[in-house]
Amino acid sequence: MTTHDEIRNLLGVYALDAIDHADERAMVETHLARCDECREEVDDHRSVAAVMAQAELAAPTDLWNRIGSELESAQSRRRPRWSLIQGMTSIAAVVSIAAAVGLTVLWTQASRETEQLRDQIAELQAGIDQARSELQRDPIELAADRAAASGTALEVTVGGDIGTSRAVVLPDGHGWLTNVEFAPLDPSQTYQLWAIQDGTVISAGILGSSPGTVAFQIDASKLEGLVITVEDAGGVVSSSNPAAAAWLAQT
Amino acid sequence: MTGMALAVETTYIAPLVPFADHSDDELAAVIADRHPDAEAALEEAYRRYGDAVFGLALRVIHDRSLAEDITQDVFVSLWRRPDRFDPSRGKLKTFLLTVAHSRAVDLIRSEQSRRSREEREHLKVVRSTPSIEDEVIDIHMAEHVRRALDTLSIDERRAIELAYFGGQSYRQVAVTLNEPEGTVKSRIRSGMKQLGRVLEQHR
């Protein structure tokens, strides 16, 4: 059982995003949800941090244009949502009129309208879901796609018993694991990524039990392979477990 | 007749920069209300804090293209989920920087290769040049921040800088500084409180 003092001791590091264990972070968040005093302290730390971040480098001039074009696609996604809400309001209106007047004819008509509206809503929802999945893409995933499209990147499949993922590595050593379709592990375990470089195996990242897209950094000039192992949560410095998925360069 | 012409004219008078005279909270409200000019309000928010968001992201992640992605992400998420900003809990700038910092740290944690960590430690902290458009108050504030940081003990200051600008977890900070984790936790907290007290005096 954690005491209030123990939680309080974590408020500074929590506000600075310096807690890397998800369960420890969740513990603080649970506490913050019901403790005004601690929430205020975190808010204070964050505003101090924001003041501390005075270092203002000029953002690239074309960045707003990028954001603006993203908004246009977000806008086309949002419009159906408004009509969705209007649709729901109409259903509510139709149903309440029917209840008040109590006429069978009206009720039948209402349910037909309700049916039609429901179909329309389902259609809109499908459109929204599709648009959302496209728009909510991870920036890391987008970076990987851009890198792969540059044509100078190594793009390979890391696969094995656990499933497959796509790895993209740039000549400067920036790498991404995307389209990760590994079977989820028990939370007490984690996938770990290893790079074989110049005959040595080096940890390139702890991926968690149900990994999504991740970025990593390696020495691309010496890359001979990428290997995934299953380890206890937290990962290991060197592994004695067999490869659960791998890509090996042709020698 | 003259009166009519005047009426028409006033209808079309618009400020040179839309929303330039709005407070941050007003901007956020326009965005949240999905006002027809919400996009212009977001652009104004970007004009005010785009550089700060980008600067912090770059300082933590040391990669311009990722810092751009983070900046884009921060403003697009304000656009999509304006309800996440609660003016009663702090300023818009704090909110945007909090989101940017957490995204940057997430990216760092996801590329926890030992090699890249070593490389990062050798990278120098990127020094910023205040942009010309910075308000005078910000220049004063920057001076206050420097003075406030000077009131911290060297241990508090290093721990805070490693965590906030280095994106390190307190466990990593403890390893870097060769200190117990508990000490690092309380140092960061006491340092942040001290900074808050000093900055409060200058407000």
Short mmCIF file of C-alpha atoms in Angstrom, two decimals:
data_model
loop_
_atom_site.label_atom_id
_atom_site.label_comp_id
_atom_site.label_asym_id
_atom_site.label_seq_id
_atom_site.Cartn_x
_atom_site.Cartn_y
_atom_site.Cartn_z
CA MET A 1 0.00 0.00 0.00
CA THR A 2 1.42 3.34 -0.99
CA THR A 3 1.09 6.28 1.31
CA HIS A 4 0.16 9.82 0.39
CA ASP A 5 3.75 10.83 1.10
CA GLU A 6 5.14 8.26 -1.30
CA ILE A 7 2.87 9.55 -4.05
CA ARG A 8 3.75 13.14 -3.20
CA ASN A 9 7.41 12.33 -3.57
CA LEU A 10 6.69 11.28 -7.16
CA LEU A 11 4.87 14.48 -8.17
CA GLY A 12 7.97 16.33 -9.40
CA VAL A 13 9.20 13.48 -11.58
CA TYR A 14 5.65 12.77 -12.76
CA ALA A 15 5.19 16.38 -13.93
CA LEU A 16 8.46 16.16 -15.89
CA ASP A 17 7.45 12.86 -17.59
CA ALA A 18 10.33 11.19 -15.77
CA ILE A 19 8.45 8.06 -14.69
CA ASP A 20 9.09 5.32 -17.21
CA HIS A 21 7.12 2.53 -15.54
CA ALA A 22 3.53 2.58 -16.74
CA ASP A 23 2.13 1.12 -13.51
CA GLU A 24 3.91 3.69 -11.37
CA ARG A 25 2.55 6.43 -13.60
CA ALA A 26 -0.93 4.91 -13.42
CA MET A 27 -0.67 4.85 -9.61
CA VAL A 28 0.05 8.59 -9.55
CA GLU A 29 -2.75 9.28 -12.03
CA THR A 30 -5.25 7.33 -9.97
CA HIS A 31 -4.28 9.39 -6.96
CA LEU A 32 -4.44 12.68 -8.87
CA ALA A 33 -7.98 11.91 -9.97
CA ARG A 34 -9.14 12.22 -6.39
CA CYS A 35 -6.62 14.55 -4.73
CA ASP A 36 -6.99 18.24 -5.59
CA GLU A 37 -3.91 19.22 -3.61
CA CYS A 38 -1.60 16.90 -5.52
CA ARG A 39 -3.19 17.80 -8.85
CA GLU A 40 -2.52 21.45 -8.13
CA GLU A 41 1.07 20.67 -7.29
CA VAL A 42 1.53 18.84 -10.63
CA ASP A 43 -0.09 21.75 -12.49
CA ASP A 44 2.30 24.14 -10.72
CA HIS A 45 5.34 22.03 -11.61
CA ARG A 46 4.21 21.93 -15.22
CA SER A 47 3.79 25.68 -15.46
CA VAL A 48 7.24 26.14 -13.93
CA ALA A 49 8.61 23.68 -16.51
CA ALA A 50 6.89 25.61 -19.30
CA VAL A 51 8.56 28.81 -18.11
CA MET A 52 11.86 26.96 -17.91
CA ALA A 53 11.47 25.94 -21.56
CA GLN A 54 12.21 29.50 -22.65
CA ALA A 55 14.54 28.23 -25.33
CA GLU A 56 12.52 29.17 -28.33
CA LEU A 57 14.02 28.01 -31.58
CA ALA A 58 12.20 29.23 -34.65
CA ALA A 59 9.98 26.53 -36.07
CA PRO A 60 10.55 25.84 -39.77
CA THR A 61 8.64 28.33 -41.90
CA ASP A 62 6.60 25.74 -43.78
CA LEU A 63 5.48 23.86 -40.68
CA TRP A 64 2.22 25.76 -40.32
CA ASN A 65 1.33 24.79 -43.91
CA ARG A 66 1.80 21.15 -42.95
CA ILE A 67 -0.44 21.59 -39.91
CA GLY A 68 -2.99 23.53 -41.96
CA SER A 69 -3.27 20.77 -44.55
CA GLU A 70 -3.72 18.23 -41.75
CA LEU A 71 -6.62 20.33 -40.45
CA GLU A 72 -8.36 20.21 -43.81
CA SER A 73 -8.47 16.46 -43.67
CA ALA A 74 -9.50 16.62 -40.01
CA GLN A 75 -12.29 19.01 -41.03
CA SER A 76 -13.69 16.66 -43.66
CA ARG A 77 -13.72 14.04 -40.95
CA ARG A 78 -15.45 16.30 -38.48
CA ARG A 79 -18.36 17.32 -40.66
CA PRO A 80 -19.98 13.89 -40.65
CA ARG A 81 -19.65 13.92 -36.90
CA TRP A 82 -21.80 17.04 -36.71
CA SER A 83 -24.45 15.46 -38.90
CA LEU A 84 -24.19 12.41 -36.68
CA ILE A 85 -25.05 14.51 -33.66
CA GLN A 86 -27.85 16.23 -35.57
CA GLY A 87 -29.09 12.79 -36.61
CA MET A 88 -29.17 11.68 -33.00
CA THR A 89 -31.03 14.83 -32.00
CA SER A 90 -33.61 14.14 -34.71
CA ILE A 91 -34.09 10.62 -33.45
CA ALA A 92 -34.63 11.94 -29.95
CA ALA A 93 -37.10 14.53 -31.28
CA VAL A 94 -39.04 12.04 -33.37
CA VAL A 95 -39.22 9.50 -30.57
CA SER A 96 -40.38 12.03 -28.01
CA ILE A 97 -43.11 13.39 -30.31
CA ALA A 98 -44.32 9.84 -30.91
CA ALA A 99 -44.43 9.14 -27.19
CA ALA A 100 -46.30 12.34 -26.44
CA VAL A 101 -48.92 12.01 -29.16
CA GLY A 102 -49.16 8.24 -28.87
CA LEU A 103 -50.45 7.66 -32.40
CA THR A 104 -49.65 4.30 -33.96
CA VAL A 105 -49.38 5.81 -37.44
CA LEU A 106 -46.92 8.37 -36.27
CA TRP A 107 -45.02 5.76 -34.34
CA THR A 108 -44.66 3.54 -37.43
CA GLN A 109 -43.50 6.52 -39.41
CA ALA A 110 -41.12 7.46 -36.67
CA SER A 111 -39.60 4.01 -36.45
CA ARG A 112 -39.13 4.00 -40.22
CA GLU A 113 -37.39 7.34 -39.95
CA THR A 114 -35.45 6.07 -37.00
CA GLU A 115 -34.42 3.05 -39.03
CA GLN A 116 -33.28 5.25 -41.90
CA LEU A 117 -31.41 7.54 -39.56
CA ARG A 118 -29.80 4.56 -37.90
CA ASP A 119 -28.60 3.33 -41.30
CA GLN A 120 -27.28 6.78 -42.12
CA ILE A 121 -25.52 6.95 -38.78
CA ALA A 122 -23.95 3.53 -39.28
CA GLU A 123 -22.74 4.63 -42.71
CA LEU A 124 -21.33 7.86 -41.32
CA GLN A 125 -19.73 6.03 -38.43
CA ALA A 126 -17.97 3.67 -40.85
CA GLY A 127 -16.67 6.69 -42.76
CA ILE A 128 -15.55 8.35 -39.54
CA ASP A 129 -13.78 5.19 -38.34
CA GLN A 130 -11.92 4.86 -41.61
CA ALA A 131 -10.91 8.53 -41.69
CA ARG A 132 -9.88 8.39 -38.05
CA SER A 133 -7.66 5.38 -38.58
CA GLU A 134 -5.93 7.22 -41.40
CA LEU A 135 -5.56 10.46 -39.48
CA GLN A 136 -4.47 9.04 -36.16
CA ARG A 137 -1.32 7.57 -37.61
CA ASP A 138 1.65 7.60 -35.40
CA PRO A 139 4.24 10.29 -36.27
CA ILE A 140 6.91 7.59 -35.99
CA GLU A 141 5.06 5.47 -38.51
CA LEU A 142 4.83 8.45 -40.86
CA ALA A 143 8.55 9.06 -40.41
CA ALA A 144 9.22 5.42 -41.33
CA ASP A 145 7.06 5.72 -44.42
CA ARG A 146 8.84 8.86 -45.46
CA ALA A 147 12.21 7.19 -44.90
CA ALA A 148 11.18 4.12 -46.93
CA ALA A 149 9.92 6.39 -49.71
CA SER A 150 13.29 8.17 -49.85
CA GLY A 151 14.63 5.06 -51.59
CA THR A 152 17.94 5.09 -49.69
CA ALA A 153 16.55 3.15 -46.78
CA LEU A 154 16.82 -0.53 -46.01
CA GLU A 155 13.32 -1.96 -45.80
CA VAL A 156 12.96 -5.53 -44.59
CA THR A 157 10.57 -7.87 -42.85
CA VAL A 158 11.42 -9.15 -39.37
CA GLY A 159 9.38 -12.31 -38.98
CA GLY A 160 9.10 -15.54 -37.05
CA ASP A 161 6.77 -17.61 -34.85
CA ILE A 162 5.35 -14.53 -33.14
CA GLY A 163 4.34 -12.76 -36.37
CA THR A 164 5.91 -10.11 -38.56
CA SER A 165 6.87 -6.45 -38.62
CA ARG A 166 8.44 -4.10 -41.12
CA ALA A 167 11.81 -2.54 -40.33
CA VAL A 168 13.08 0.58 -42.09
CA VAL A 169 16.68 1.69 -41.47
CA LEU A 170 18.27 4.86 -42.88
CA PRO A 171 21.99 5.04 -43.70
CA ASP A 172 22.44 7.39 -40.70
CA GLY A 173 21.23 4.64 -38.36
CA HIS A 174 17.70 5.91 -37.66
CA GLY A 175 15.45 2.89 -37.70
CA TRP A 176 11.76 2.21 -37.28
CA LEU A 177 9.77 -0.93 -36.61
CA THR A 178 6.31 -0.47 -38.08
CA ASN A 179 3.31 -2.61 -39.03
CA VAL A 180 4.16 -4.62 -35.94
CA GLU A 181 1.93 -7.68 -35.82
CA PHE A 182 3.39 -9.67 -32.96
CA ALA A 183 1.18 -11.83 -30.76
CA PRO A 184 0.60 -9.92 -27.48
CA LEU A 185 2.55 -11.28 -24.51
CA ASP A 186 1.66 -11.60 -20.87
CA PRO A 187 2.34 -8.19 -19.23
CA SER A 188 5.10 -9.81 -17.16
CA GLN A 189 7.03 -10.26 -20.41
CA THR A 190 8.35 -7.95 -23.10
CA TYR A 191 9.61 -8.16 -26.65
CA GLN A 192 13.16 -6.91 -27.03
CA LEU A 193 14.83 -5.80 -30.27
CA TRP A 194 18.48 -6.66 -30.95
CA ALA A 195 20.76 -5.48 -33.72
CA ILE A 196 23.60 -7.71 -34.93
CA GLN A 197 26.42 -5.32 -35.74
CA ASP A 198 29.89 -6.35 -36.68
CA GLY A 199 29.38 -9.77 -35.11
CA THR A 200 28.07 -8.44 -31.78
CA VAL A 201 24.49 -8.43 -30.58
CA ILE A 202 23.36 -5.07 -29.16
CA SER A 203 20.03 -4.23 -27.57
CA ALA A 204 18.15 -1.76 -29.75
CA GLY A 205 15.09 -1.35 -27.59
CA ILE A 206 12.56 -2.84 -25.20
CA LEU A 207 9.29 -3.02 -27.06
CA GLY A 208 6.76 -3.91 -24.36
CA SER A 209 4.29 -6.80 -24.28
CA SER A 210 2.08 -5.53 -27.09
CA PRO A 211 4.30 -3.31 -29.20
CA GLY A 212 3.23 -0.65 -31.68
CA THR A 213 5.48 1.37 -33.93
CA VAL A 214 8.88 2.13 -32.42
CA ALA A 215 11.95 4.13 -33.41
CA PHE A 216 15.48 2.92 -32.74
CA GLN A 217 19.06 3.91 -33.49
CA ILE A 218 21.82 1.60 -34.68
CA ASP A 219 25.03 1.64 -36.67
CA ALA A 220 23.55 1.00 -40.11
CA SER A 221 26.89 0.46 -41.84
CA LYS A 222 27.59 -2.62 -39.74
CA LEU A 223 24.07 -4.02 -39.58
CA GLU A 224 23.99 -7.76 -40.15
CA GLY A 225 20.60 -8.58 -38.75
CA LEU A 226 17.68 -7.68 -36.50
CA VAL A 227 16.37 -10.13 -33.93
CA ILE A 228 13.39 -10.10 -31.57
CA THR A 229 13.42 -12.09 -28.34
CA VAL A 230 10.89 -12.57 -25.54
CA GLU A 231 12.21 -11.46 -22.14
CA ASP A 232 10.90 -10.76 -18.67
CA ALA A 233 9.41 -7.26 -18.40
CA GLY A 234 12.17 -4.67 -18.12
CA GLY A 235 14.36 -6.44 -20.64
CA VAL A 236 17.88 -7.79 -20.29
CA VAL A 237 21.39 -6.60 -21.08
CA SER A 238 22.23 -9.77 -22.96
CA SER A 239 19.80 -12.51 -23.89
CA SER A 240 20.09 -16.27 -23.83
CA ASN A 241 16.64 -16.76 -25.30
CA PRO A 242 16.05 -17.97 -28.86
CA ALA A 243 15.01 -15.57 -31.61
CA ALA A 244 11.24 -15.18 -31.80
CA ALA A 245 11.52 -13.27 -35.07
CA ALA A 246 14.49 -12.21 -37.16
CA TRP A 247 15.84 -10.71 -40.32
CA LEU A 248 19.37 -11.60 -41.32
CA ALA A 249 21.35 -9.88 -44.08
CA GLN A 250 22.47 -12.18 -46.90
CA THR A 251 26.14 -12.93 -46.53
CA MET B 1 -26.63 57.07 -48.33
CA THR B 2 -23.39 57.88 -46.63
CA GLY B 3 -24.66 56.13 -43.55
CA MET B 4 -25.34 52.93 -45.48
CA ALA B 5 -21.93 52.93 -47.06
CA LEU B 6 -20.44 53.30 -43.62
CA ALA B 7 -22.49 50.39 -42.34
CA VAL B 8 -21.27 48.16 -45.15
CA GLU B 9 -17.72 49.25 -44.53
CA THR B 10 -17.81 48.44 -40.84
CA THR B 11 -19.09 44.96 -41.63
CA TYR B 12 -15.95 44.23 -43.55
CA ILE B 13 -13.45 45.74 -41.16
CA ALA B 14 -11.31 42.92 -39.84
CA PRO B 15 -8.13 43.07 -37.79
CA LEU B 16 -4.97 42.67 -39.83
CA VAL B 17 -4.10 39.53 -37.91
CA PRO B 18 -7.33 37.81 -36.89
CA PHE B 19 -7.51 36.98 -33.17
CA ALA B 20 -4.29 38.88 -32.43
CA ASP B 21 -6.16 40.75 -29.69
CA HIS B 22 -7.70 37.62 -28.14
CA SER B 23 -6.40 36.12 -24.92
CA ASP B 24 -5.14 32.53 -24.98
CA ASP B 25 -8.25 31.29 -23.21
CA GLU B 26 -10.45 33.10 -25.74
CA LEU B 27 -8.53 31.47 -28.58
CA ALA B 28 -8.99 28.06 -27.01
CA ALA B 29 -12.71 28.73 -26.59
CA VAL B 30 -13.05 29.72 -30.28
CA ILE B 31 -11.30 26.48 -31.28
CA ALA B 32 -13.42 24.40 -28.91
CA ASP B 33 -16.67 26.01 -30.12
CA ARG B 34 -15.88 25.09 -33.70
CA HIS B 35 -16.42 28.72 -34.60
CA PRO B 36 -16.22 29.28 -38.40
CA ASP B 37 -12.90 31.05 -37.78
CA ALA B 38 -11.56 28.33 -35.51
CA GLU B 39 -8.73 27.56 -37.90
CA ALA B 40 -7.56 31.19 -37.79
CA ALA B 41 -7.65 30.96 -33.98
CA LEU B 42 -5.50 27.84 -34.09
CA GLU B 43 -3.11 29.62 -36.44
CA GLU B 44 -2.85 32.45 -33.92
CA ALA B 45 -2.13 29.90 -31.15
CA TYR B 46 0.56 28.45 -33.39
CA ARG B 47 1.95 31.93 -34.07
CA ARG B 48 2.22 32.48 -30.33
CA TYR B 49 3.57 29.11 -29.23
CA GLY B 50 4.73 27.20 -32.33
CA ASP B 51 8.35 28.23 -31.72
CA ALA B 52 8.22 27.33 -28.03
CA VAL B 53 6.71 23.90 -28.77
CA PHE B 54 9.20 23.21 -31.55
CA GLY B 55 12.11 24.49 -29.45
CA LEU B 56 11.28 22.24 -26.50
CA ALA B 57 10.69 19.20 -28.72
CA LEU B 58 14.00 19.76 -30.50
CA ARG B 59 15.83 20.29 -27.25
CA VAL B 60 14.56 16.97 -25.90
CA ILE B 61 14.68 14.86 -29.07
CA HIS B 62 17.66 16.38 -30.95
CA ASP B 63 16.10 15.62 -34.30
CA ARG B 64 14.57 18.40 -36.38
CA SER B 65 12.24 16.23 -38.38
CA LEU B 66 10.88 14.46 -35.29
CA ALA B 67 10.54 17.85 -33.56
CA GLU B 68 8.48 19.03 -36.51
CA ASP B 69 6.31 15.93 -36.30
CA ILE B 70 5.77 16.54 -32.59
CA THR B 71 4.87 20.21 -33.17
CA GLN B 72 2.39 19.22 -35.85
CA ASP B 73 0.96 16.58 -33.58
CA VAL B 74 0.56 19.00 -30.65
CA PHE B 75 -1.46 21.55 -32.65
CA VAL B 76 -3.49 19.00 -34.56
CA SER B 77 -4.42 17.36 -31.26
CA LEU B 78 -5.48 20.73 -29.81
CA TRP B 79 -7.65 21.08 -32.91
CA ARG B 80 -9.17 17.62 -32.58
CA ARG B 81 -9.51 17.46 -28.81
CA PRO B 82 -9.72 21.06 -27.56
CA ASP B 83 -11.61 19.76 -24.51
CA ARG B 84 -8.34 18.33 -23.16
CA PHE B 85 -7.18 21.86 -22.38
CA ASP B 86 -8.68 22.96 -19.08
CA PRO B 87 -7.98 26.69 -18.52
CA SER B 88 -8.64 26.25 -14.80
CA ARG B 89 -5.57 23.98 -14.58
CA GLY B 90 -3.05 26.26 -16.27
CA LYS B 91 -2.11 28.36 -19.26
CA LEU B 92 -2.47 27.31 -22.88
CA LYS B 93 1.30 27.53 -23.28
CA THR B 94 1.83 25.17 -20.35
CA PHE B 95 -0.68 22.74 -21.81
CA LEU B 96 0.92 22.75 -25.27
CA LEU B 97 4.42 22.35 -23.84
CA THR B 98 3.27 19.56 -21.50
CA VAL B 99 1.84 17.64 -24.47
CA ALA B 100 4.97 18.30 -26.55
CA HIS B 101 7.28 17.16 -23.75
CA SER B 102 5.37 13.99 -23.11
CA ARG B 103 5.36 13.09 -26.85
CA ALA B 104 9.10 13.78 -27.09
CA VAL B 105 9.83 11.63 -24.05
CA ASP B 106 7.63 8.83 -25.41
CA LEU B 107 9.67 8.87 -28.61
CA ILE B 108 12.93 8.75 -26.68
CA ARG B 109 11.74 5.88 -24.51
CA SER B 110 10.73 3.93 -27.59
CA GLU B 111 14.25 4.11 -29.00
CA GLN B 112 16.03 3.09 -25.86
CA SER B 113 19.06 1.74 -27.57
CA ARG B 114 22.13 1.99 -25.43
CA ARG B 115 24.07 3.37 -28.35
CA SER B 116 21.70 6.23 -29.03
CA ARG B 117 21.68 7.11 -25.34
CA GLU B 118 25.42 7.34 -25.36
CA GLU B 119 25.28 9.51 -28.44
CA ARG B 120 22.68 11.76 -26.91
CA GLU B 121 24.74 12.32 -23.83
CA HIS B 122 27.51 13.64 -26.02
CA LEU B 123 25.24 16.00 -27.86
CA LYS B 124 25.35 19.55 -26.64
CA VAL B 125 22.22 21.21 -25.41
CA VAL B 126 20.88 23.23 -28.31
CA ARG B 127 21.03 26.90 -27.42
CA SER B 128 18.13 28.96 -28.58
CA THR B 129 18.00 32.49 -29.86
CA PRO B 130 14.91 34.35 -28.70
CA SER B 131 12.82 35.25 -31.73
CA ILE B 132 12.38 38.92 -32.50
CA GLU B 133 8.66 38.66 -31.95
CA ASP B 134 9.12 37.50 -28.38
CA GLU B 135 7.27 39.74 -26.08
CA VAL B 136 9.26 41.93 -23.73
CA ILE B 137 7.81 40.09 -20.76
CA ASP B 138 9.35 36.87 -22.07
CA ILE B 139 12.81 38.42 -22.14
CA HIS B 140 12.36 39.50 -18.53
CA MET B 141 11.02 36.06 -17.75
CA ALA B 142 14.04 34.36 -19.32
CA GLU B 143 16.27 36.44 -17.06
CA HIS B 144 14.15 35.45 -14.07
CA VAL B 145 14.42 31.81 -15.10
CA ARG B 146 18.20 32.04 -15.22
CA ARG B 147 18.23 33.68 -11.79
CA ALA B 148 15.77 31.14 -10.44
CA LEU B 149 17.89 28.25 -11.74
CA ASP B 150 20.89 29.85 -10.01
CA THR B 151 19.13 29.51 -6.66
CA LEU B 152 19.02 25.71 -7.01
CA SER B 153 21.73 23.48 -5.66
CA ILE B 154 23.90 22.06 -8.44
CA ASP B 155 22.46 18.58 -7.72
CA GLU B 156 18.86 19.77 -7.98
CA ARG B 157 19.61 21.64 -11.17
CA ARG B 158 21.37 18.73 -12.87
CA ALA B 159 18.62 16.29 -11.91
CA ILE B 160 15.92 18.61 -13.29
CA GLU B 161 17.82 19.33 -16.49
CA LEU B 162 18.55 15.67 -17.16
CA ALA B 163 14.91 14.75 -16.61
CA TYR B 164 13.26 17.66 -18.40
CA PHE B 165 15.63 18.48 -21.24
CA GLY B 166 17.37 15.12 -21.39
CA GLY B 167 14.10 13.20 -21.33
CA GLN B 168 15.58 10.77 -18.78
CA SER B 169 13.47 8.85 -16.30
CA TYR B 170 14.31 9.39 -12.65
CA ARG B 171 15.84 5.91 -12.63
CA GLN B 172 18.15 6.91 -15.48
CA VAL B 173 18.95 10.20 -13.75
CA ALA B 174 19.87 8.23 -10.63
CA VAL B 175 22.28 6.09 -12.67
CA THR B 176 23.72 9.14 -14.47
CA LEU B 177 24.31 11.02 -11.21
CA ASN B 178 25.19 7.91 -9.23
CA GLU B 179 22.59 8.75 -6.58
CA PRO B 180 19.82 6.71 -4.96
CA GLU B 181 16.49 6.90 -6.81
CA GLY B 182 14.72 8.29 -3.74
CA THR B 183 17.19 11.16 -3.53
CA VAL B 184 16.64 12.02 -7.19
CA LYS B 185 12.85 11.98 -6.75
CA SER B 186 12.90 14.35 -3.80
CA ARG B 187 15.57 16.59 -5.34
CA ILE B 188 13.54 17.08 -8.49
CA ARG B 189 10.44 17.87 -6.45
CA SER B 190 12.19 20.26 -4.08
CA GLY B 191 13.96 21.95 -7.01
CA MET B 192 10.72 22.45 -8.92
CA LYS B 193 9.10 23.90 -5.81
CA GLN B 194 12.02 26.24 -5.30
CA LEU B 195 11.84 27.41 -8.93
CA GLY B 196 8.11 27.96 -8.53
CA ARG B 197 8.67 30.08 -5.41
CA VAL B 198 11.34 32.24 -7.06
CA LEU B 199 9.35 32.70 -10.27
CA GLU B 200 6.27 33.57 -8.25
CA GLN B 201 8.15 36.47 -6.65
CA HIS B 202 8.91 37.92 -10.08
CA ARG B 203 5.37 37.69 -11.32
#
